[in-house]
Coordinates of C-alpha atoms in Angstrom, one line a residue:
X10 CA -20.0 16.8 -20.5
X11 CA -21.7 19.7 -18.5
X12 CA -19.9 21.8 -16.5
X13 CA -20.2 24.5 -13.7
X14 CA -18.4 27.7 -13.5
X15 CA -15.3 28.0 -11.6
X16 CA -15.5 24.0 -10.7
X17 CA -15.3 22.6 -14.0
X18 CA -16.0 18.9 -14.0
X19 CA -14.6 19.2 -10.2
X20 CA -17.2 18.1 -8.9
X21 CA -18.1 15.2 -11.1
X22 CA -14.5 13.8 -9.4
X23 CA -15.8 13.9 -5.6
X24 CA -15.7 9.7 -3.7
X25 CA -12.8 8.6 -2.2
X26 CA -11.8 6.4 -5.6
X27 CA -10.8 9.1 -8.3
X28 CA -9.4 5.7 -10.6
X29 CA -13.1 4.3 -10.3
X30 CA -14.8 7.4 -10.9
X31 CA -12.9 8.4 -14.3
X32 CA -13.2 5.1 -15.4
X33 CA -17.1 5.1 -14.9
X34 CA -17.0 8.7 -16.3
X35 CA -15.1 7.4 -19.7
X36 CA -17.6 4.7 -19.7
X37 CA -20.8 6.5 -19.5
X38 CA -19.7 9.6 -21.4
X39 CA -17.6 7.9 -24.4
X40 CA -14.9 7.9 -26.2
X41 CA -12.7 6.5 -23.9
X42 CA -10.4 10.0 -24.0
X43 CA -12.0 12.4 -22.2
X44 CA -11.8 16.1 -21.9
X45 CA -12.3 17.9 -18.6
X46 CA -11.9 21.2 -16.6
X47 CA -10.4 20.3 -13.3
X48 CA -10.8 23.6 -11.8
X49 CA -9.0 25.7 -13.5
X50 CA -6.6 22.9 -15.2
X51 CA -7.7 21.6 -18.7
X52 CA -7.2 18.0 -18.4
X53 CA -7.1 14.7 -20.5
X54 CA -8.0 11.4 -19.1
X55 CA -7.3 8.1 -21.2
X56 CA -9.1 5.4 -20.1
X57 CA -8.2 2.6 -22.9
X58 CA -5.4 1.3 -24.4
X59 CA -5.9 2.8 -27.9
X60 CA -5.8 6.5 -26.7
X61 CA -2.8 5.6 -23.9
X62 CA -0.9 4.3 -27.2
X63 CA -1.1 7.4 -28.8
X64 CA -0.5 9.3 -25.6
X65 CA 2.7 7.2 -24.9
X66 CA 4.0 6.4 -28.3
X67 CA 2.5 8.0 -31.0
X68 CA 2.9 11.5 -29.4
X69 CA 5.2 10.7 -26.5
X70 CA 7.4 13.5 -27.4
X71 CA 4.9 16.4 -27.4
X72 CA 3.2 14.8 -24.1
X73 CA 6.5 14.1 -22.1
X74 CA 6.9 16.9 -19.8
X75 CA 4.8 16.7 -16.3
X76 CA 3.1 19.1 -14.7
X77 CA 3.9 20.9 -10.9
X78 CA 1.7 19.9 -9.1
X79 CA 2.2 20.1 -4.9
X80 CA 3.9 16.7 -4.7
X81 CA 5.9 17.5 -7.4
X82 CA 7.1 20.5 -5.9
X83 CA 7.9 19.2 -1.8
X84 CA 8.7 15.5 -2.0
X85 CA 10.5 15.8 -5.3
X86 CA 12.3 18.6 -4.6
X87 CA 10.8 21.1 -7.0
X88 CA 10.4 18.6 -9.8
X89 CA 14.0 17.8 -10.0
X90 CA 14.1 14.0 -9.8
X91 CA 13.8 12.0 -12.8
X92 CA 9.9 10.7 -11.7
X93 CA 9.1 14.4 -11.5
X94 CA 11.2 16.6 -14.4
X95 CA 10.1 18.2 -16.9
X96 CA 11.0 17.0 -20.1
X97 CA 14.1 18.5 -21.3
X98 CA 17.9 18.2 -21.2
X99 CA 17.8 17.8 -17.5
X100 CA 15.8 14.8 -17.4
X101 CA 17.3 13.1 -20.0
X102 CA 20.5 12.8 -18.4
X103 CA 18.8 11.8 -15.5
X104 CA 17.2 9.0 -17.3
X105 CA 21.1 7.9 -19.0
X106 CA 22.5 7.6 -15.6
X107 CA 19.7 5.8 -14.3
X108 CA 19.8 3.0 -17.3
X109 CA 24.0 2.9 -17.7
X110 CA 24.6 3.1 -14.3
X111 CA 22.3 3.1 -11.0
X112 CA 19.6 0.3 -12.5
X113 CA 21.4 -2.0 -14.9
X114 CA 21.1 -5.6 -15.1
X115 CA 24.4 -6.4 -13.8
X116 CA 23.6 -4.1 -10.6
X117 CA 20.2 -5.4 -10.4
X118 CA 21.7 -8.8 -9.9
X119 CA 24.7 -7.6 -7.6
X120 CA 21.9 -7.2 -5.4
X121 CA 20.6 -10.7 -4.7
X122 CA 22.4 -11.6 -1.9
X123 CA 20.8 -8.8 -0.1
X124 CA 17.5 -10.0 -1.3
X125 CA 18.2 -13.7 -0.1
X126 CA 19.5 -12.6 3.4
X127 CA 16.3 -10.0 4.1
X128 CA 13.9 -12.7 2.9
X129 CA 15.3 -15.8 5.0
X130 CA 15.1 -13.5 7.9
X131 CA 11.2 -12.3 7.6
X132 CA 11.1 -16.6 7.1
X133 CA 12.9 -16.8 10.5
X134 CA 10.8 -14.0 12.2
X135 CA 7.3 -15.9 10.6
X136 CA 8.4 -19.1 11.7
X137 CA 8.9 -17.9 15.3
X138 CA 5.2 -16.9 15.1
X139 CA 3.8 -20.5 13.3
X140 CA 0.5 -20.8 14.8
X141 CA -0.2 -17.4 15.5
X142 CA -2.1 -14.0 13.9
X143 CA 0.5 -12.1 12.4
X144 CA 0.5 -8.7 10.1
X145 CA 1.7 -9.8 7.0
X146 CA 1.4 -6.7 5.7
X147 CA 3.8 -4.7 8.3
X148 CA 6.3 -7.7 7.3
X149 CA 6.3 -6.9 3.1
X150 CA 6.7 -3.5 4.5
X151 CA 9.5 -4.3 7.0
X152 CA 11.5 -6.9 4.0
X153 CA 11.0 -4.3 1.3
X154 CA 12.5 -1.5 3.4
X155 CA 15.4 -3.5 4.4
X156 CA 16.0 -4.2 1.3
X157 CA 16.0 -1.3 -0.2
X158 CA 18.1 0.6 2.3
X159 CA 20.7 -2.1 1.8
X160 CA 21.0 -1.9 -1.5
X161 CA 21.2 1.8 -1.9
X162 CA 23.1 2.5 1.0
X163 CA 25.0 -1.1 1.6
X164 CA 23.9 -1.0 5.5
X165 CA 20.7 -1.5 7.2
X166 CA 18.7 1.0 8.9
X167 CA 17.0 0.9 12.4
X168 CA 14.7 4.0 11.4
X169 CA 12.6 1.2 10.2
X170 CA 9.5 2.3 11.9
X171 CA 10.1 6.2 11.6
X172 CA 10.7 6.1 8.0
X173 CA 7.7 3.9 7.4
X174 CA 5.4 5.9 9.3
X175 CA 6.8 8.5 7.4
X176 CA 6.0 7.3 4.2
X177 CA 2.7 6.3 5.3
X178 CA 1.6 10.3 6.4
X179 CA 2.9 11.0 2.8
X180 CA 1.0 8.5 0.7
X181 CA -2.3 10.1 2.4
X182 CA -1.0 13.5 1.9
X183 CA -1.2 13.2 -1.4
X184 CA -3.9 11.1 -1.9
X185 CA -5.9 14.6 -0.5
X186 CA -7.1 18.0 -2.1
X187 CA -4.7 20.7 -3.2
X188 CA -5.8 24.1 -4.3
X189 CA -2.8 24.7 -6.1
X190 CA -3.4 21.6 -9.0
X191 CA -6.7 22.5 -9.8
X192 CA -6.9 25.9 -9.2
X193 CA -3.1 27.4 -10.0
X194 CA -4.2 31.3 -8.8
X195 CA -5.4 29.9 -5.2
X196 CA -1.6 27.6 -4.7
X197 CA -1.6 30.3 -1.2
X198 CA -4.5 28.1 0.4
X199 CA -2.1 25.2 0.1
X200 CA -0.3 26.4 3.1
X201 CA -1.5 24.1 5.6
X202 CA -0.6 20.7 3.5
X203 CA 2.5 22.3 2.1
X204 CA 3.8 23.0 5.3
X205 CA 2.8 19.0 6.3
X206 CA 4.5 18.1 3.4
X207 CA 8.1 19.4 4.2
X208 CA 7.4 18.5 7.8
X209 CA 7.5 14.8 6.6
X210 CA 9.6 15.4 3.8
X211 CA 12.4 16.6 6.5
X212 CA 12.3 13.9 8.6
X213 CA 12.2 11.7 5.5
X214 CA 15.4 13.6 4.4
X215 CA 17.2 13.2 7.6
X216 CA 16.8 9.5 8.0
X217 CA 18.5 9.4 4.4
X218 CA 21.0 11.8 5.3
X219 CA 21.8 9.3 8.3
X220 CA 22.2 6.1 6.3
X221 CA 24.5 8.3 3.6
X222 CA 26.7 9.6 7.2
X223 CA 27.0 6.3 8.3
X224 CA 28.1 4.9 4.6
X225 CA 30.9 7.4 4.4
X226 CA 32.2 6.8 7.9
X227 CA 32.9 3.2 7.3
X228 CA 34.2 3.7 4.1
X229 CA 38.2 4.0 4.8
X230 CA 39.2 4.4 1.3
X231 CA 37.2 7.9 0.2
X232 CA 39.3 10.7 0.9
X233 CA 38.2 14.5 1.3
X234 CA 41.6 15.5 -0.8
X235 CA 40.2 13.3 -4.1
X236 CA 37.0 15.2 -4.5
X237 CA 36.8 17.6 -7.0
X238 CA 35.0 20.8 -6.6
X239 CA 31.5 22.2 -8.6
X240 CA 30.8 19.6 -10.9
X241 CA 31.4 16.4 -8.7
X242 CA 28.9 18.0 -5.9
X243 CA 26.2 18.7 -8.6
X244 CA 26.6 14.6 -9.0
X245 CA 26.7 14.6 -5.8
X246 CA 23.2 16.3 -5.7
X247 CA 21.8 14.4 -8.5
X248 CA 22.4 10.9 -7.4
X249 CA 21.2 11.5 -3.8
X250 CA 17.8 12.4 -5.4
X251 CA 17.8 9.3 -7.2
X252 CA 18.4 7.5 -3.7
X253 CA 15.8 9.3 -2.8
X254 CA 13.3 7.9 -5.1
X255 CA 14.8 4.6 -4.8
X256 CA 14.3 4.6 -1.3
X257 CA 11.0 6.3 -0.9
X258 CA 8.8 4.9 -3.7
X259 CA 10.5 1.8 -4.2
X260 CA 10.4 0.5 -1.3
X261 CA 6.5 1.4 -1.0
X262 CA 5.6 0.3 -4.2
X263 CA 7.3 -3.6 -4.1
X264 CA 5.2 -4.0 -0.4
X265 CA 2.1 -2.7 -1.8
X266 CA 2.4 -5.2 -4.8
X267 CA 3.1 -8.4 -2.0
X268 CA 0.9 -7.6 0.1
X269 CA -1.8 -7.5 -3.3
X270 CA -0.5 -10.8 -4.1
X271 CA -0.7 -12.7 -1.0
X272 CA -4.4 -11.3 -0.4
X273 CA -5.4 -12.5 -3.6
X274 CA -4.1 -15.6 -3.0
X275 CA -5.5 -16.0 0.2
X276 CA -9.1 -15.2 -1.6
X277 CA -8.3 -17.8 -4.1
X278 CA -6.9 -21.5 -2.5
X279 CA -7.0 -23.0 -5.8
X280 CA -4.3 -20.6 -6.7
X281 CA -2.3 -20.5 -4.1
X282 CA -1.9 -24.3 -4.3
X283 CA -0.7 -24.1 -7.6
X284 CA 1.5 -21.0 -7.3
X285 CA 2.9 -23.0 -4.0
X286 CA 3.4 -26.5 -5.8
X287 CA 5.5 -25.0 -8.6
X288 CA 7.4 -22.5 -6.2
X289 CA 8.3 -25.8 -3.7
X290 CA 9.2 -28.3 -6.8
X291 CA 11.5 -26.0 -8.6
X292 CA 13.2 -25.0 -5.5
X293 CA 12.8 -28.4 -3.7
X294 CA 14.4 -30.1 -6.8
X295 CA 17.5 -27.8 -5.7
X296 CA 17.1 -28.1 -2.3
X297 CA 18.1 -24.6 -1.7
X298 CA 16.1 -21.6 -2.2
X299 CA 18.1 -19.4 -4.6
X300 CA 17.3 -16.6 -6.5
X301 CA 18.4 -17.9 -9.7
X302 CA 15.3 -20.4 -10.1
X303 CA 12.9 -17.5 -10.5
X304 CA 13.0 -17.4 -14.1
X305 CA 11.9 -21.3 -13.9
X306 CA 8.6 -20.7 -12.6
X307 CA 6.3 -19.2 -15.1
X308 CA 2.9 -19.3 -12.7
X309 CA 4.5 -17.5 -10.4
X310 CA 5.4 -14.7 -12.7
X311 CA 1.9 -15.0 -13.9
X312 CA 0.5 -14.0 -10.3
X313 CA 2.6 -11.1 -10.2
X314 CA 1.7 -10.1 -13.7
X315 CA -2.1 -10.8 -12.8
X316 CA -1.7 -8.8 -9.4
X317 CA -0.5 -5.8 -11.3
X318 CA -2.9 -6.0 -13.9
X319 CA -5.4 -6.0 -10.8
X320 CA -3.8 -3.5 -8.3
X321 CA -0.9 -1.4 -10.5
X322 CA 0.8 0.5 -7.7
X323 CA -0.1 3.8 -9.3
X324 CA -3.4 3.5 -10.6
X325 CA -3.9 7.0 -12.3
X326 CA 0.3 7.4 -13.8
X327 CA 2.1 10.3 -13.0
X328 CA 0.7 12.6 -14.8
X329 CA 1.9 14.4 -18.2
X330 CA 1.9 17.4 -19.4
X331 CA 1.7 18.7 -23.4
X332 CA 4.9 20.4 -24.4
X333 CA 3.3 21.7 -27.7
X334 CA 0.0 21.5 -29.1
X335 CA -0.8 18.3 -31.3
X336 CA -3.4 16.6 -32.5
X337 CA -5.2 13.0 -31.3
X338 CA -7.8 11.2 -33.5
X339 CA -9.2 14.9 -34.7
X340 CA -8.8 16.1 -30.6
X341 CA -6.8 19.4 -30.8
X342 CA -4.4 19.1 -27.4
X343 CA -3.4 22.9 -26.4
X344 CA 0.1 23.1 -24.9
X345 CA -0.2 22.7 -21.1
X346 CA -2.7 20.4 -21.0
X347 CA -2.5 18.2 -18.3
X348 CA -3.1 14.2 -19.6
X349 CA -3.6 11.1 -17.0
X350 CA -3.9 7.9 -18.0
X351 CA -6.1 5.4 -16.0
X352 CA -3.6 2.3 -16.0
X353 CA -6.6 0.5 -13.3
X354 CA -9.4 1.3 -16.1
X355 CA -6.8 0.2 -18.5
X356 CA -6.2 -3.2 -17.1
X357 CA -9.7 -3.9 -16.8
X358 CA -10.6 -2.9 -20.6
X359 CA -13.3 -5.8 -21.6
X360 CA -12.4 -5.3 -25.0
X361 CA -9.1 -6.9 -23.8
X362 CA -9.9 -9.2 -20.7
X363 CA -12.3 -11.8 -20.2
X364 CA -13.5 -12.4 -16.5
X365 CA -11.7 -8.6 -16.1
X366 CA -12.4 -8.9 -12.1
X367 CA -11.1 -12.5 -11.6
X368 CA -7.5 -13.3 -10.5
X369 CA -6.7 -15.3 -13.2
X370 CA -2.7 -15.7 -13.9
X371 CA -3.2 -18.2 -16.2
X372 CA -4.3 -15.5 -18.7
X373 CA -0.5 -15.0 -19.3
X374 CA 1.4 -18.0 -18.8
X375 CA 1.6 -18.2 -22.6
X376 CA 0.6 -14.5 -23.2
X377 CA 3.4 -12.5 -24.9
X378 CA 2.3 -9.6 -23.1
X379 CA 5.4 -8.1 -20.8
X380 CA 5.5 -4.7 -18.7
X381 CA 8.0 -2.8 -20.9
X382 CA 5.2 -0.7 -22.9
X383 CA 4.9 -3.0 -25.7
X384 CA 1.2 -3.7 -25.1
X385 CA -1.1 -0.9 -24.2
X386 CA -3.7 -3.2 -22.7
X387 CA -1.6 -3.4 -19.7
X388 CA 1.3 -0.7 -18.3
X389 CA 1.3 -1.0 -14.9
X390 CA 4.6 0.7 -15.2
X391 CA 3.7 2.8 -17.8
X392 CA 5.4 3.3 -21.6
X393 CA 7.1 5.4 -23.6
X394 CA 10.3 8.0 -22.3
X395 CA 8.5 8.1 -19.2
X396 CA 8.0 4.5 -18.4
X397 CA 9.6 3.6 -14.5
X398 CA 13.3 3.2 -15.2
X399 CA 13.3 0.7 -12.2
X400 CA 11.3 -2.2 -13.6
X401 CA 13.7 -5.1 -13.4
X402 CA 14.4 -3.7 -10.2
X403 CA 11.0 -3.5 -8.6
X404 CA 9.8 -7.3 -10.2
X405 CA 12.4 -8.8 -8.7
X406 CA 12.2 -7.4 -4.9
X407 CA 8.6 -8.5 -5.8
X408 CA 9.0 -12.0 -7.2
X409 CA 11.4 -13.6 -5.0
X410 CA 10.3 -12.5 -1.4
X411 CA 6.7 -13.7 -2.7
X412 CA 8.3 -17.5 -3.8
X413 CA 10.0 -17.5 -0.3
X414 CA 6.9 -17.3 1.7
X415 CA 5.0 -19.4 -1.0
X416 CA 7.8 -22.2 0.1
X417 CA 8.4 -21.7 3.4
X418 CA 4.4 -21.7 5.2
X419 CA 0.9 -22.7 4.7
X420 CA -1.4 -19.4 5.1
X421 CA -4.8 -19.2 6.6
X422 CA -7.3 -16.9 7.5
X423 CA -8.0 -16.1 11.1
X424 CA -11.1 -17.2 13.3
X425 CA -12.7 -19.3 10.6
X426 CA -13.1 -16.7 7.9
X427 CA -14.0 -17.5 4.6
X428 CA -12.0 -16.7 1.7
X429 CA -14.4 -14.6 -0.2
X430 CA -15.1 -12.7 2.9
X431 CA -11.4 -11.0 2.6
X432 CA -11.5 -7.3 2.7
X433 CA -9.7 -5.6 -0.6
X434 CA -11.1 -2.0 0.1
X435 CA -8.7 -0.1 -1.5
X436 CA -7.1 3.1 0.3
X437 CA -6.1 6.3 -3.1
X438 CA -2.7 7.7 -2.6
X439 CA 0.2 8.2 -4.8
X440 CA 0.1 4.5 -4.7
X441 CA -2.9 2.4 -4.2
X442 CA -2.8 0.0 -0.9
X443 CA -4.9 -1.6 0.9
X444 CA -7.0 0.1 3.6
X445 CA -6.6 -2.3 5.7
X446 CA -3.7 -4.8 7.0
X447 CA -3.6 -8.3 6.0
X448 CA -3.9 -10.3 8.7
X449 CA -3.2 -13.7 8.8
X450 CA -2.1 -17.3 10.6
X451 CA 0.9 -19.1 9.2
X452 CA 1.9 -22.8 9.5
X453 CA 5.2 -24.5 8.8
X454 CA 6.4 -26.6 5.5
X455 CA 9.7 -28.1 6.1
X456 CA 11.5 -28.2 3.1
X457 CA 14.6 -29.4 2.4
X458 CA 16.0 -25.9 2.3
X459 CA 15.6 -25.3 5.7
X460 CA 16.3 -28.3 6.7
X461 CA 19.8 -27.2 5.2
X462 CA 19.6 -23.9 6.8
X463 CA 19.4 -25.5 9.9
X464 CA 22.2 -27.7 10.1
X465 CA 24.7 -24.9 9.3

């Protein structure tokens, strides 16, 4: 592939869809592992499942570190969180405190009464609106936030519309052009979005700061006398960056994957009514709405699985970096090379996927395919060491908010508009949402839950 001097392939990358241009680049140019100069920066893209496995498994050790780039250096404080850290020491106790003790099952699960409470009120605030055009996509943005806040802080927040704004100025931030990651010797002309970037990250950091003040003050039983010195405030350090992370980029990530589902289902009636009817029989057999039925209702998981296949969160993965040279299918990868992998090319692979642009979940309702790296055709969370430690996490603040609406209302379109008409523009960032709100009308389904609900 040609290139220009200085640039690089640079300016093969220009459009406002970098995940549709490499693929179509991969495509065109063959094999599906391509090498470019970004700049300055040589660069790796894999765009198919065979390359990503040898990326993430085969040499996962070699290509496990990640590079600086701007965002890397502002919102993750200097690459010191576990999304951002170089491979080493460091990181990996990062990642053991992460699995044993922030993100285990058992903690996952202590959770759910925090999910049931914030998704029976978004069904109260709906149901005051039945009948009326409402931005469902503020909502998912709204539950996810709540929930999130609760469970990493044990309180609410009412910097709801600060923090979300907030994250919003960041997602376009880095969806832009820095000097710095493609050209390393010209970082200085980053001064203007660097200095944007620790604007937000600031206010981002005092809204945190806030919800940790207010924790502390109610909590009687933690005493300044009981704290030890040095080490304990390194912890100290270390897990409020992991609150951080939590708070920031989960939150964002489980509304963007909602909001995904419920506009696909809106596009697709047939779907709906069968993701609805098995929601409302499972939980109508019960009569309550209870977290515990989710594992009952395969479609459901399937639309989830389907939307992510569609719409992964992160559509190009944070990217890696080579720790040492090594060698791919006769490709000799220099240390410091810079390797993304195109988990939205990935996903839509037709040497794996029929009807690759159709919402189909039935394609895994008896698929053995899961989201823990196993199969390369689909990692919407990634694979390997540096697969998202907060998976069971993130499904579930996706899975049972979703059944909740599914139950709860009827969903239409507003002023007549058909189905296929639905816009699903895409907006790039570090996660991929939708350009624009989803707007639309609900109407009430009385089930016997809230019947229940009711009466107490």
């Amino acid at each position: 592939m040609w290139r220009l001097p200085f640039l690089g392939n640079l300016h093969q990358l220009l459009g406002p869809f970098p995940h549709h241009t490499l693929r179509d680049l991969a495509q065109k140019h063959g094999p599906l592992f391509m090498y470019l100069k970004i700049g300055q920066v040589p660069t790796i893209v894999v765009s198919s499942p065979e390359y990503a496995k040898e990326v993430m498994k085969t040499h996962d050790i070699s290509l496990a570190s990640r590079p600086k780039t701007l965002v890397a250096k502002t919102v993750s404080y200097d690459s010191t969180d576990i999304l951002f850290a170089p491979y080493g020491e460091y990181w990996r106790e990062l990642r053991k405190i992460c699995f044993q003790e922030l993100l285990t099952p058992s903690r996952v699960k202590a959770f759910q009464p925090i999910r049931e409470e914030e998704s029976f009120n978004i069904v109260k605030l709906v149901a005051s609106k039945v009948g009326s055009l409402i931005n469902l996509s503020e909502m998912t943005r709204r539950l996810s936030y709540n929930i999130i806040s609760r469970a990493a802080f044990c309180n609410e927040s009412s910097d709801y519309d600060e923090f979300i704004s907030i994250m919003e100025e960041i997602v376009k931030l880095s969806g832009g052009f820095a000097f710095g990651d493609v050209f390393p010797s010209l970082s200085c002309l980053d001064w203007y979005t660097l200095s944007k970037f620790n604007y937000y990250k600031l206010r981002a950091s005092r809204i945190v700061e806030r919800i940790i003040k207010l924790h502390t003050d109610q909590d009687k039983e933690i005493k300044s006398s009981t704290k030890k010195s040095g080490e304990e405030e390194d912890l100290v350090d270390v897990l409020l960056k992991f609150i951080r992370n939590i708070f920031g980029a989960g939150s964002d990530t489980s509304a963007t994957t909602i909001e995904w589902a419920m506009a696909e289902l809106m596009r697709n009636p047939r779907v709906m009514k069968k993701a609805q009817d098995e929601v409302r029989q499972v939980f109508g057999e019960k009569g309550l709405v209870n977290e515990s039925s989710i594992n009952e209702m395969k479609y459901l998981k399937s639309v989830v699985k389907e939307t992510l296949r569609l719409h992964p969160p992160v559509a190009l993965l944070i990217p890696r970096e080579s720790r040492e040279k090594c060698e791919i299918n006769g490709y000799e990868i220099p240390t410091k090379t810079r390797i993304i992998v195109n988990a939205w090319a990935i996903g839509r692979d037709p040497k794996y996927w029929i009807e690759l642009e159709s919402f189909m979940p039935e394609r895994f309702v008896d698929s053995s395919i899961d989201f823990k790296g196993n199969n390369f055709e689909y990692i919407p969370f990634g694979a390997g060491r540096r697969i998202c430690p907060g998976i069971s996490f993130a499904l579930i603040n996706v899975e049972f908010p979703l059944a909740f609406l599914l139950y709860h209302f009827d969903w239409n379109l507003p002023n007549g508009m058909k189905n296929e008409h639905l816009d699903m523009t895409e907006k790039f960032g570090i996660t991929i949402c939708r350009k624009k709100d989803l707007y639309v009308i609900p109407s009430k389904y009385d089930p016997p839950s809230m019947v229940k609900a009711q009466k107490i």
